Short mmCIF file of C-alpha atoms and ligand atoms in Angstrom, two decimals:
data_model
loop_
_atom_site.label_atom_id
_atom_site.label_comp_id
_atom_site.label_asym_id
_atom_site.label_seq_id
_atom_site.Cartn_x
_atom_site.Cartn_y
_atom_site.Cartn_z
CA GLU A 1 89.85 70.13 -0.19
CA LYS A 2 91.75 71.73 2.70
CA ARG A 3 89.75 72.44 5.85
CA PHE A 4 90.48 73.96 9.22
CA VAL A 5 89.86 71.34 11.92
CA TYR A 6 90.36 72.24 15.55
CA ALA A 7 91.05 68.98 17.39
CA ASP A 8 92.86 70.32 20.47
CA ASN A 9 89.95 71.05 22.78
CA ALA A 10 91.84 69.65 25.78
CA ALA A 11 94.31 72.53 25.36
CA THR A 12 91.58 75.16 25.15
CA THR A 13 88.19 75.83 23.55
CA PRO A 14 86.69 78.83 21.74
CA VAL A 15 84.21 81.08 23.56
CA THR A 16 80.78 80.37 22.07
CA PRO A 17 78.38 83.13 20.93
CA ALA A 18 75.99 82.50 23.87
CA VAL A 19 78.83 82.89 26.37
CA LEU A 20 80.16 86.04 24.72
CA GLU A 21 76.67 87.51 24.65
CA ALA A 22 76.21 86.83 28.36
CA MET A 23 79.57 88.46 29.13
CA THR A 24 79.47 91.59 27.00
CA PRO A 25 77.20 93.81 29.15
CA TRP A 26 79.55 93.25 32.10
CA LEU A 27 82.51 94.78 30.28
CA MET A 28 81.16 98.14 29.14
CA GLU A 29 77.74 98.92 30.60
CA ASN A 30 77.67 97.19 33.97
CA TYR A 31 81.33 97.62 34.76
CA GLY A 32 80.88 98.32 38.47
CA ASN A 33 83.17 96.86 41.09
CA PRO A 34 81.19 94.12 42.87
CA SER A 35 82.46 95.52 46.20
CA SER A 36 81.03 99.03 45.61
CA ILE A 37 77.79 99.99 47.32
CA TYR A 38 76.19 102.15 44.60
CA SER A 39 73.82 100.52 42.17
CA ILE A 40 76.15 99.42 39.35
CA GLY A 41 78.38 97.86 41.99
CA ARG A 42 75.43 96.04 43.51
CA THR A 43 74.33 94.87 40.06
CA ALA A 44 77.81 93.47 39.45
CA ARG A 45 77.66 91.67 42.82
CA THR A 46 74.35 90.13 41.77
CA ALA A 47 75.96 88.84 38.57
CA VAL A 48 78.88 87.26 40.45
CA GLU A 49 76.47 85.57 42.87
CA LYS A 50 74.31 84.29 40.02
CA ALA A 51 77.39 82.73 38.41
CA ARG A 52 78.30 81.19 41.76
CA ARG A 53 74.85 79.59 41.94
CA GLN A 54 75.22 78.32 38.36
CA VAL A 55 78.59 76.69 39.10
CA ALA A 56 77.25 75.23 42.36
CA ALA A 57 74.16 73.83 40.61
CA ALA A 58 76.29 72.18 37.92
CA LEU A 59 78.38 70.41 40.58
CA ASN A 60 75.52 69.66 43.01
CA ALA A 61 77.23 71.92 45.56
CA GLU A 62 76.12 74.95 47.64
CA PRO A 63 76.94 78.43 46.31
CA GLY A 64 78.91 79.16 49.51
CA GLU A 65 81.25 76.31 48.63
CA ILE A 66 82.43 77.88 45.33
CA TYR A 67 85.45 80.22 45.20
CA PHE A 68 86.35 81.91 41.92
CA THR A 69 90.02 81.84 40.93
CA SER A 70 92.10 83.07 37.99
CA CYS A 71 92.50 79.60 36.46
CA GLY A 72 92.67 75.87 37.06
CA THR A 73 96.33 76.14 38.01
CA GLU A 74 95.50 78.58 40.82
CA ALA A 75 92.74 76.32 42.15
CA ASP A 76 95.18 73.38 42.19
CA ASN A 77 97.90 75.42 43.92
CA TRP A 78 95.40 76.64 46.50
CA ALA A 79 93.99 73.19 47.23
CA LEU A 80 97.40 71.63 47.75
CA LYS A 81 99.39 74.39 49.43
CA GLY A 82 96.43 75.77 51.40
CA SER A 83 95.47 72.33 52.74
CA MET A 84 98.99 71.20 53.61
CA ARG A 85 99.80 74.47 55.39
CA ARG A 86 96.54 74.22 57.33
CA TRP A 87 97.30 70.67 58.46
CA ALA A 88 100.98 71.25 59.22
CA ALA A 89 100.07 72.99 62.48
CA LYS A 90 98.33 69.78 63.56
CA GLY A 91 101.35 67.64 62.71
CA LYS A 92 100.06 66.09 59.48
CA LYS A 93 102.67 66.65 56.81
CA HIS A 94 102.11 63.88 54.26
CA LEU A 95 100.54 64.42 50.82
CA ILE A 96 99.59 61.72 48.32
CA THR A 97 99.15 62.40 44.63
CA ALA A 98 99.91 60.47 41.41
CA VAL A 99 102.79 60.50 38.92
CA PHE A 100 100.60 61.39 35.93
CA GLU A 101 98.98 64.55 37.33
CA HIS A 102 99.09 67.90 35.55
CA HIS A 103 102.13 70.05 36.38
CA ALA A 104 99.88 72.43 38.34
CA ILE A 105 99.67 69.59 40.88
CA LEU A 106 103.12 68.03 40.44
CA HIS A 107 105.01 71.31 40.71
CA SER A 108 102.91 72.39 43.71
CA ALA A 109 103.81 69.07 45.35
CA ARG A 110 107.51 69.63 44.58
CA ALA A 111 107.31 73.13 46.09
CA LEU A 112 105.75 71.63 49.22
CA GLU A 113 108.56 69.08 49.44
CA LYS A 114 111.01 72.00 49.50
CA GLU A 115 109.05 73.45 52.43
CA GLY A 116 109.55 70.19 54.32
CA PHE A 117 106.37 68.28 53.47
CA GLU A 118 106.54 64.64 52.45
CA VAL A 119 104.91 63.54 49.21
CA THR A 120 104.09 60.07 47.86
CA TYR A 121 103.50 59.85 44.11
CA LEU A 122 101.26 56.86 43.32
CA PRO A 123 102.04 54.88 40.16
CA VAL A 124 99.38 54.27 37.50
CA THR A 125 98.46 51.06 35.71
CA PRO A 126 99.41 50.49 32.03
CA GLU A 127 95.77 51.46 31.31
CA GLY A 128 96.39 54.87 32.88
CA LEU A 129 94.35 54.33 36.04
CA VAL A 130 95.14 54.85 39.73
CA ASP A 131 94.60 51.57 41.55
CA PRO A 132 92.79 52.11 44.89
CA ALA A 133 94.94 49.30 46.39
CA GLU A 134 98.00 51.51 45.82
CA LEU A 135 96.39 54.30 47.81
CA GLU A 136 95.55 51.87 50.61
CA LYS A 137 99.20 50.88 50.74
CA ALA A 138 100.53 54.44 50.74
CA ILE A 139 98.14 56.17 53.14
CA ARG A 140 99.38 56.87 56.67
CA GLU A 141 98.17 58.33 59.91
CA ASP A 142 99.86 61.65 59.08
CA THR A 143 98.42 61.85 55.54
CA ALA A 144 96.66 65.23 55.38
CA LEU A 145 95.54 65.27 51.77
CA VAL A 146 95.08 62.98 48.78
CA SER A 147 94.86 64.65 45.36
CA ILE A 148 94.02 62.55 42.31
CA MET A 149 92.79 63.97 39.02
CA LEU A 150 89.32 63.08 37.75
CA ALA A 151 90.34 62.88 34.08
CA ASN A 152 93.86 62.90 32.69
CA ASN A 153 94.60 65.71 30.25
CA GLU A 154 96.80 63.67 27.90
CA ILE A 155 95.26 60.21 27.74
CA GLY A 156 91.74 61.09 28.91
CA THR A 157 91.44 58.29 31.46
CA VAL A 158 88.72 58.74 34.09
CA GLN A 159 89.73 57.71 37.61
CA PRO A 160 87.70 55.81 40.25
CA ILE A 161 87.42 58.96 42.38
CA ALA A 162 84.55 57.84 44.66
CA GLU A 163 86.52 54.78 45.71
CA LEU A 164 89.74 56.75 46.21
CA ALA A 165 87.99 59.49 48.22
CA ALA A 166 86.39 56.88 50.49
CA ILE A 167 89.84 55.47 51.30
CA ALA A 168 91.21 58.94 52.10
CA HIS A 169 88.26 59.65 54.40
CA ALA A 170 88.56 56.30 56.19
CA HIS A 171 92.04 57.47 57.20
CA GLY A 172 91.06 61.00 58.19
CA ALA A 173 92.58 62.73 55.15
CA TRP A 174 91.00 65.35 52.89
CA PHE A 175 90.44 64.52 49.22
CA HIS A 176 90.96 66.91 46.30
CA THR A 177 90.40 66.22 42.60
CA ASP A 178 91.67 68.20 39.62
CA ALA A 179 88.54 68.06 37.45
CA VAL A 180 89.77 70.59 34.87
CA GLN A 181 89.39 68.13 31.98
CA ALA A 182 86.17 66.60 33.25
CA VAL A 183 83.81 69.49 34.07
CA GLY A 184 81.57 70.23 31.12
CA HIS A 185 82.45 66.90 29.46
CA ILE A 186 81.21 64.17 31.81
CA PRO A 187 78.83 64.32 34.79
CA VAL A 188 80.62 65.81 37.81
CA ASP A 189 78.64 65.59 41.05
CA ILE A 190 80.67 66.37 44.15
CA LYS A 191 78.33 64.34 46.35
CA ALA A 192 78.49 61.24 44.16
CA LEU A 193 82.28 61.60 43.97
CA GLY A 194 82.55 62.28 47.71
CA VAL A 195 85.32 64.85 47.27
CA ASP A 196 86.20 67.70 49.65
CA MET A 197 87.76 69.97 47.04
CA LEU A 198 87.62 70.16 43.25
CA SER A 199 89.36 72.40 40.70
CA LEU A 200 87.87 73.51 37.39
CA SER A 201 88.83 75.88 34.60
CA GLY A 202 86.51 77.85 32.32
CA HIS A 203 88.50 77.78 29.09
CA LYS A 204 88.15 74.00 28.82
CA PHE A 205 84.39 74.35 28.24
CA HIS A 206 83.90 77.54 26.22
CA ALA A 207 84.30 80.21 28.92
CA PRO A 208 87.27 82.53 28.41
CA LYS A 209 90.82 81.84 29.54
CA GLY A 210 91.79 83.22 32.93
CA VAL A 211 88.86 82.15 35.11
CA GLY A 212 88.40 79.03 37.21
CA ALA A 213 86.98 77.90 40.51
CA LEU A 214 87.75 75.86 43.56
CA TYR A 215 84.93 73.94 45.20
CA ALA A 216 85.67 73.49 48.92
CA LYS A 217 83.10 71.61 50.97
CA LYS A 218 81.56 73.45 53.91
CA GLY A 219 83.91 73.07 56.87
CA ILE A 220 86.94 72.38 54.68
CA LEU A 221 89.08 75.47 54.87
CA PRO A 222 92.43 75.49 53.11
CA ASP A 223 94.67 78.38 54.24
CA ILE A 224 94.07 81.75 52.61
CA PHE A 225 95.89 81.77 49.31
CA MET A 226 95.71 85.40 48.20
CA ASP A 227 95.95 88.06 50.91
CA GLY A 228 94.21 91.39 50.38
CA GLY A 229 90.58 92.48 50.29
CA ALA A 230 87.43 90.77 51.43
CA GLN A 231 86.51 89.11 48.12
CA GLU A 232 85.58 85.41 48.13
CA LYS A 233 84.84 85.60 51.87
CA GLY A 234 88.32 87.01 52.44
CA ARG A 235 89.85 83.74 51.28
CA ARG A 236 90.89 84.76 47.79
CA ALA A 237 91.39 88.50 47.58
CA GLY A 238 91.40 90.49 44.33
CA THR A 239 88.68 92.35 42.43
CA GLU A 240 86.55 89.75 40.69
CA ASN A 241 87.03 89.07 36.96
CA LEU A 242 83.39 90.07 36.50
CA ALA A 243 82.72 89.38 32.80
CA SER A 244 84.69 86.13 32.80
CA ILE A 245 82.93 84.90 35.93
CA VAL A 246 79.59 85.59 34.22
CA GLY A 247 80.94 83.69 31.18
CA LEU A 248 81.96 80.77 33.39
CA GLY A 249 78.45 80.59 34.88
CA GLU A 250 76.82 80.64 31.46
CA ALA A 251 79.25 78.12 29.94
CA ILE A 252 78.86 75.58 32.74
CA THR A 253 75.06 75.88 32.58
CA VAL A 254 75.01 75.30 28.82
CA ALA A 255 77.48 72.40 29.05
CA THR A 256 75.52 70.68 31.80
CA ALA A 257 72.17 71.04 30.02
CA SER A 258 73.45 69.33 26.85
CA LEU A 259 75.83 66.85 28.48
CA GLU A 260 74.10 63.53 27.76
CA GLU A 261 73.43 64.32 24.13
CA ASN A 262 76.94 65.68 23.51
CA MET A 263 78.61 62.75 25.24
CA ALA A 264 76.85 60.22 23.01
CA ARG A 265 77.65 62.09 19.79
CA ILE A 266 81.27 62.88 20.69
CA THR A 267 81.96 59.30 21.88
CA ALA A 268 80.70 57.93 18.56
CA MET A 269 82.99 60.27 16.61
CA ARG A 270 85.93 59.41 18.87
CA ASP A 271 85.39 55.68 18.38
CA ARG A 272 85.18 56.02 14.62
CA LEU A 273 88.47 57.90 14.68
CA ILE A 274 90.19 55.38 16.97
CA ASP A 275 89.06 52.41 14.88
CA SER A 276 90.29 54.01 11.65
CA LEU A 277 93.66 55.15 12.95
CA LEU A 278 94.40 51.83 14.64
CA ARG A 279 94.28 50.17 11.22
CA LEU A 280 97.77 51.54 10.60
CA PRO A 281 100.44 48.98 11.61
CA LYS A 282 102.45 49.44 14.84
CA THR A 283 99.95 51.86 16.27
CA ARG A 284 98.45 51.77 19.78
CA LEU A 285 95.78 53.58 21.76
CA ASN A 286 97.17 55.01 25.01
CA GLY A 287 94.95 54.75 28.08
CA SER A 288 91.89 52.66 28.87
CA ARG A 289 89.29 52.68 26.12
CA GLU A 290 86.49 52.02 28.58
CA HIS A 291 87.30 54.58 31.31
CA ARG A 292 87.89 57.47 28.98
CA LEU A 293 86.65 60.99 28.27
CA PRO A 294 84.24 61.08 25.30
CA GLY A 295 86.42 63.51 23.35
CA ASN A 296 89.94 62.19 23.94
CA LEU A 297 92.09 59.92 21.85
CA ASN A 298 95.84 59.48 22.25
CA ILE A 299 97.58 57.25 19.75
CA SER A 300 101.25 56.29 19.31
CA PHE A 301 102.60 55.64 15.82
CA GLU A 302 105.91 53.82 16.06
CA GLY A 303 108.79 55.06 13.94
CA ILE A 304 107.84 58.75 13.73
CA GLU A 305 108.33 61.95 15.71
CA GLY A 306 105.18 63.54 17.13
CA GLU A 307 106.53 67.02 16.42
CA SER A 308 106.92 66.31 12.69
CA LEU A 309 103.43 64.83 12.63
CA LEU A 310 102.01 67.97 14.28
CA LEU A 311 103.72 70.24 11.74
CA ARG A 312 102.38 68.19 8.83
CA LEU A 313 98.91 68.20 10.36
CA ASP A 314 99.13 71.96 10.82
CA MET A 315 99.98 72.33 7.13
CA ALA A 316 96.86 70.29 6.40
CA GLY A 317 94.80 72.63 8.65
CA ILE A 318 94.47 70.28 11.63
CA CYS A 319 95.28 71.52 15.16
CA ALA A 320 96.34 68.66 17.45
CA SER A 321 98.81 68.01 20.22
CA SER A 322 101.57 65.52 20.86
CA GLY A 323 101.43 65.76 24.63
CA SER A 324 99.86 68.35 26.93
CA ALA A 325 99.95 71.95 25.77
CA CYS A 326 102.36 72.72 28.58
CA THR A 327 104.94 70.12 27.59
CA SER A 328 104.96 70.77 23.88
CA GLY A 329 107.95 72.99 23.31
CA SER A 330 110.04 70.66 25.43
CA LEU A 331 111.71 67.60 23.95
CA ASP A 332 111.25 65.41 27.03
CA PRO A 333 108.81 62.59 26.46
CA SER A 334 105.47 63.11 28.20
CA HIS A 335 105.57 62.12 31.89
CA VAL A 336 102.08 60.63 31.46
CA LEU A 337 103.13 58.31 28.63
CA MET A 338 106.24 57.34 30.63
CA ALA A 339 104.00 56.60 33.62
CA ILE A 340 101.91 54.08 31.65
CA GLY A 341 105.11 52.32 30.62
CA LEU A 342 105.73 53.48 27.04
CA LYS A 343 109.28 53.41 25.70
CA HIS A 344 110.75 56.86 24.94
CA GLU A 345 110.70 56.35 21.19
CA VAL A 346 107.07 55.19 21.22
CA ALA A 347 106.01 58.10 23.46
CA HIS A 348 107.68 60.51 21.03
CA GLY A 349 105.42 59.35 18.20
CA SER A 350 102.17 60.16 20.02
CA LEU A 351 99.24 62.21 18.88
CA ARG A 352 96.44 63.59 21.06
CA LEU A 353 93.22 64.59 19.33
CA SER A 354 90.53 66.13 21.52
CA LEU A 355 87.03 66.69 20.18
CA SER A 356 84.19 68.87 21.38
CA GLU A 357 80.51 69.34 20.58
CA LEU A 358 81.63 71.74 17.84
CA THR A 359 83.46 68.89 16.05
CA THR A 360 81.56 67.60 13.01
CA GLU A 361 81.43 64.26 11.19
CA GLU A 362 83.10 66.05 8.24
CA ASP A 363 85.97 67.03 10.54
CA ILE A 364 86.39 63.36 11.48
CA ASP A 365 86.29 62.30 7.80
CA TYR A 366 88.98 64.87 7.07
CA ILE A 367 91.26 63.67 9.91
CA ILE A 368 90.77 60.07 8.80
CA ALA A 369 91.75 61.04 5.25
CA GLN A 370 94.78 63.14 6.27
CA VAL A 371 96.53 61.27 9.09
CA PRO A 372 97.37 57.89 7.43
CA PRO A 373 99.21 59.31 4.38
CA ILE A 374 101.12 61.74 6.62
CA VAL A 375 102.16 58.94 8.98
CA GLU A 376 103.14 56.72 6.05
CA GLY A 377 105.13 59.58 4.47
CA LEU A 378 107.03 60.25 7.69
CA ARG A 379 107.72 56.56 8.17
CA ALA A 380 109.04 56.30 4.61
CA MET A 381 111.69 58.89 5.51
CA SER A 382 112.47 57.41 8.92
CA PRO A 383 115.60 55.27 9.46
CA VAL A 384 113.95 53.98 12.66
CA TRP A 385 110.91 52.69 10.79
CA GLU A 386 113.17 50.79 8.39
CA LYS A 387 114.56 48.87 11.38
CA ILE A 388 111.32 48.15 13.23
CA LYS A 389 108.68 47.72 10.54
CA ASP A 390 109.10 43.96 10.15
CA LEU A 391 109.72 43.11 13.81
N1 PLP B 1 94.76 70.61 35.34
C1 PLP B 1 94.55 69.95 34.20
C2 PLP B 1 94.21 68.50 34.24
C3 PLP B 1 94.64 70.62 32.97
O1 PLP B 1 94.44 69.97 31.84
C4 PLP B 1 94.97 72.00 32.96
C5 PLP B 1 95.13 72.75 31.70
O2 PLP B 1 95.62 72.22 30.72
C6 PLP B 1 95.15 72.65 34.21
C7 PLP B 1 95.04 71.92 35.37
C8 PLP B 1 95.47 74.09 34.29
O3 PLP B 1 94.34 74.89 34.00
P1 PLP B 1 94.54 76.42 33.56
O4 PLP B 1 94.97 76.40 32.14
O5 PLP B 1 93.19 77.03 33.74
O6 PLP B 1 95.54 77.01 34.47
#
């Protein structure tokens, strides 16, 4: 029987009833501007500050180190551009990041190159990991910032951030991590990681779209990113997205409280799915199995087109992705799959499934029942498969 199975939680997640309930009063009853001095304004300010404490508590940070933004992309732009512009005055103009970062980072780095900054893009291993030895080789006296993502959005690999941050600090550079795919899914403790800045985004863990945050350690001050009013200590102007900020605070609190239990259950479902799908011939798992987000699997099926697979899955009621949400719609193979050394034609036949705590065992059974016949059907029509199947 046909079901609806949402397996694209790395693209976005639904707002949960608890989050919506927390948000609703801040849209219609307590709609005050947090900067106003009368009582509904002061109440709104209290709500923003409570959410700031909730985000700080989830990350083991101080509330004064959390700045709300409009999304993960904004936090990434701010961390990179704000830090590089701050350091430029002191003569440090070198940035290090990695080839498989999200475009929020890669395109910010490109924009900085156009402004005259120098950028080194570290390679990744075939397992999808940044090797600390590569950072050691690339880091220089004029390196101002190192930015390496905590978890990759396409292949789910989790990076050795503590080790990488220690190298950056030993050379006097700041360290930023894009933790958009990690927060709410694995433990994220800024002290254990040793990072100076961290980006997160609400819609990846059941807060609404359009709200995120930048953690910036006390004393680390990237240049002001949004000029205007005095919001966010004058560092990020603009009237606060009150209800969404409240939603972000609630969502991160809920996610953190149930983390251990969810991780165990989601990992077990992910592994069952990987083991079943890998039974198909000429199929590979992309990215380290060991250093991997609980909910991510990314599999290449040789001899088929990912786009056709997605359309067939959609007809069967399954939402999935063939690359990151941002690159679908383009025919270029994923830069992440290229970075781990896949051939174009193999990268094109890739499927990303991303689970959440709302995923059920029945959903997994359904995916396991649907994917193999669809892959076999597409291969049966494929002239490429005919050539490679017996190799
Ligand atoms: N960084 C990573 C790793 C992501 O996966 C995403 C979203 O897909 C972003 C940044 C951008 O976040 P947002 O959608 O909030 O702008």
